[in-house]
Amino acid sequence: LYFLADVADDKPFINAQEGEKIWDGDSVEIAFGLNPSDDPERTTFSPSDFQVCFSVKDPKGNNLSVWSWQLGGPASGVIYALKPNKRPRGYIVEAAIPWKTFVDFIPEPDMKISFNLALNDSDKKGKGREVQMLWSGNSSFYLDPSMWGWLRFLE
């Protein structure tokens, strides 16, 4: 999965967290279910559901980290970059996420999988996340895949 988020943020790069706590500051989270036949109304994670978070700390590429709670640590093989965007303030997160990091999965044209995106925002050092913006659902999306939307693969 190739992923790019171009985020407007009046006070970017505020995240002092490490490891499983990187959601508690400027960060981008994605969640996806890699079994298209899973029940879309399931309220708990299946073995093929994953959530990945990208920390937004330093536009020069220092201290970049990516975390997957289902893998219990950094998602190996995931490559990502962070840089300021061309707006007055904000950032761009760009990532390449190999499916084999999670499960054996090969997308096919027109296949749909469950998917969600969250942007976490912090404006004061030491305060943590103040706002979470979601593509679908509410702040409990990390527990409940029935809140996710859909991602459809094109040819």
Short mmCIF file of C-alpha atoms in Angstrom, two decimals:
data_model
loop_
_atom_site.label_atom_id
_atom_site.label_comp_id
_atom_site.label_asym_id
_atom_site.label_seq_id
_atom_site.Cartn_x
_atom_site.Cartn_y
_atom_site.Cartn_z
CA LEU A 1 0.00 0.00 0.00
CA TYR A 2 1.38 3.37 -0.99
CA PHE A 3 0.02 6.10 1.22
CA LEU A 4 0.35 9.90 1.24
CA ALA A 5 -1.21 12.38 3.67
CA ASP A 6 -0.83 16.12 3.06
CA VAL A 7 -1.89 17.66 6.38
CA ALA A 8 -2.54 21.31 7.28
CA ASP A 9 -1.37 21.93 10.86
CA ASP A 10 -0.87 25.35 12.42
CA LYS A 11 1.69 23.92 14.89
CA PRO A 12 3.24 20.83 13.27
CA PHE A 13 5.81 18.33 14.54
CA ILE A 14 4.68 18.21 18.19
CA ASN A 15 5.01 14.64 19.40
CA ALA A 16 7.29 13.63 22.27
CA GLN A 17 5.90 10.08 22.51
CA GLU A 18 7.65 6.80 21.71
CA GLY A 19 6.51 3.25 20.98
CA GLU A 20 2.87 2.39 21.52
CA LYS A 21 2.12 5.94 22.75
CA ILE A 22 2.98 7.73 19.46
CA TRP A 23 -0.74 8.32 18.86
CA ASP A 24 -0.65 10.89 21.71
CA GLY A 25 0.78 13.75 19.64
CA ASP A 26 0.97 14.79 15.99
CA SER A 27 0.57 11.53 14.10
CA VAL A 28 -1.27 9.74 11.31
CA GLU A 29 -3.03 6.42 11.90
CA ILE A 30 -4.41 4.01 9.36
CA ALA A 31 -6.43 0.87 10.02
CA PHE A 32 -7.19 -1.83 7.49
CA GLY A 33 -8.69 -5.29 7.27
CA LEU A 34 -6.90 -7.63 4.88
CA ASN A 35 -9.61 -10.27 4.66
CA PRO A 36 -12.30 -9.05 2.24
CA SER A 37 -14.68 -11.77 3.46
CA ASP A 38 -14.62 -10.59 7.11
CA ASP A 39 -17.99 -9.44 8.39
CA PRO A 40 -18.07 -5.64 7.94
CA GLU A 41 -20.20 -5.39 11.11
CA ARG A 42 -17.62 -7.13 13.34
CA THR A 43 -16.98 -5.14 16.52
CA THR A 44 -13.64 -6.73 17.41
CA PHE A 45 -10.44 -7.15 15.43
CA SER A 46 -10.00 -10.29 13.36
CA PRO A 47 -6.48 -11.75 12.87
CA SER A 48 -6.26 -9.87 9.54
CA ASP A 49 -7.11 -6.41 10.97
CA PHE A 50 -4.27 -3.98 11.64
CA GLN A 51 -3.70 -0.45 12.85
CA VAL A 52 -0.49 1.44 12.07
CA CYS A 53 0.58 4.83 13.40
CA PHE A 54 3.22 7.17 11.97
CA SER A 55 4.80 9.68 14.36
CA VAL A 56 5.14 13.26 13.17
CA LYS A 57 8.15 14.59 15.07
CA ASP A 58 10.91 16.02 12.96
CA PRO A 59 10.74 17.19 9.33
CA LYS A 60 14.44 16.44 8.85
CA GLY A 61 13.79 12.71 9.19
CA ASN A 62 15.16 12.22 12.69
CA ASN A 63 13.24 10.11 15.18
CA LEU A 64 10.77 8.72 12.67
CA SER A 65 8.79 5.80 14.02
CA VAL A 66 5.94 3.59 12.92
CA TRP A 67 4.00 1.35 15.30
CA SER A 68 1.53 -1.51 14.93
CA TRP A 69 -0.32 -2.58 18.04
CA GLN A 70 -1.32 -5.92 16.50
CA LEU A 71 2.33 -6.71 15.73
CA GLY A 72 3.33 -5.47 19.19
CA GLY A 73 6.00 -3.11 17.91
CA PRO A 74 7.43 -1.31 14.91
CA ALA A 75 6.06 -2.55 11.60
CA SER A 76 9.12 -4.00 9.88
CA GLY A 77 9.57 -3.28 6.22
CA VAL A 78 7.44 -0.14 6.30
CA ILE A 79 9.27 2.78 4.72
CA TYR A 80 8.10 6.30 5.32
CA ALA A 81 9.18 9.88 5.03
CA LEU A 82 8.07 13.09 6.66
CA LYS A 83 8.55 16.61 5.34
CA PRO A 84 6.98 20.07 5.63
CA ASN A 85 4.35 20.78 3.00
CA LYS A 86 4.16 23.91 0.84
CA ARG A 87 1.37 25.50 2.86
CA PRO A 88 2.31 28.05 5.49
CA ARG A 89 2.26 25.19 8.01
CA GLY A 90 1.78 21.46 7.94
CA TYR A 91 3.44 18.24 6.82
CA ILE A 92 3.39 15.38 4.35
CA VAL A 93 3.66 11.74 5.41
CA GLU A 94 4.43 9.33 2.59
CA ALA A 95 4.67 5.58 3.18
CA ALA A 96 5.18 2.26 1.43
CA ILE A 97 3.62 -0.56 3.43
CA PRO A 98 4.36 -4.11 2.24
CA TRP A 99 1.35 -6.35 2.75
CA LYS A 100 3.66 -9.23 3.75
CA THR A 101 4.53 -7.29 6.91
CA PHE A 102 1.07 -8.26 8.16
CA VAL A 103 -0.36 -11.31 6.33
CA ASP A 104 -0.10 -12.93 2.92
CA PHE A 105 -2.37 -10.65 0.94
CA ILE A 106 -2.57 -9.87 -2.75
CA PRO A 107 -5.05 -7.15 -3.76
CA GLU A 108 -7.06 -7.65 -6.93
CA PRO A 109 -8.79 -5.07 -9.13
CA ASP A 110 -12.12 -3.92 -7.68
CA MET A 111 -11.48 -5.71 -4.35
CA LYS A 112 -12.71 -3.82 -1.28
CA ILE A 113 -11.16 -3.96 2.18
CA SER A 114 -12.18 -2.14 5.34
CA PHE A 115 -10.07 0.96 5.98
CA ASN A 116 -9.88 4.00 8.22
CA LEU A 117 -7.70 7.06 8.68
CA ALA A 118 -7.14 9.28 11.72
CA LEU A 119 -5.14 12.48 12.09
CA ASN A 120 -3.98 13.27 15.63
CA ASP A 121 -3.13 16.85 16.53
CA SER A 122 -1.20 18.37 19.41
CA ASP A 123 -0.48 22.09 19.68
CA LYS A 124 1.39 22.31 22.99
CA LYS A 125 4.54 20.45 23.92
CA GLY A 126 3.97 18.13 26.84
CA LYS A 127 0.17 18.20 26.53
CA GLY A 128 -0.39 15.25 24.18
CA ARG A 129 -3.12 14.81 21.60
CA GLU A 130 -5.80 17.48 21.75
CA VAL A 131 -7.87 16.65 18.65
CA GLN A 132 -8.44 13.54 16.56
CA MET A 133 -9.97 13.84 13.09
CA LEU A 134 -11.40 10.66 11.56
CA TRP A 135 -12.38 9.63 8.08
CA SER A 136 -15.06 7.28 9.45
CA GLY A 137 -16.49 6.46 12.87
CA ASN A 138 -15.44 7.97 16.17
CA SER A 139 -12.53 7.84 18.59
CA SER A 140 -13.29 4.18 19.40
CA PHE A 141 -12.39 3.12 15.83
CA TYR A 142 -9.21 1.52 17.18
CA LEU A 143 -11.36 -1.04 19.01
CA ASP A 144 -14.25 -1.47 16.57
CA PRO A 145 -13.72 -2.22 12.85
CA SER A 146 -17.46 -1.81 12.18
CA MET A 147 -16.75 1.96 12.21
CA TRP A 148 -14.29 1.78 9.33
CA GLY A 149 -14.99 2.80 5.76
CA TRP A 150 -13.86 1.06 2.58
CA LEU A 151 -10.81 1.08 0.34
CA ARG A 152 -11.30 -0.19 -3.21
CA PHE A 153 -8.38 -1.27 -5.36
CA LEU A 154 -8.33 -0.01 -8.92
CA GLU A 155 -6.69 -1.64 -11.92
#
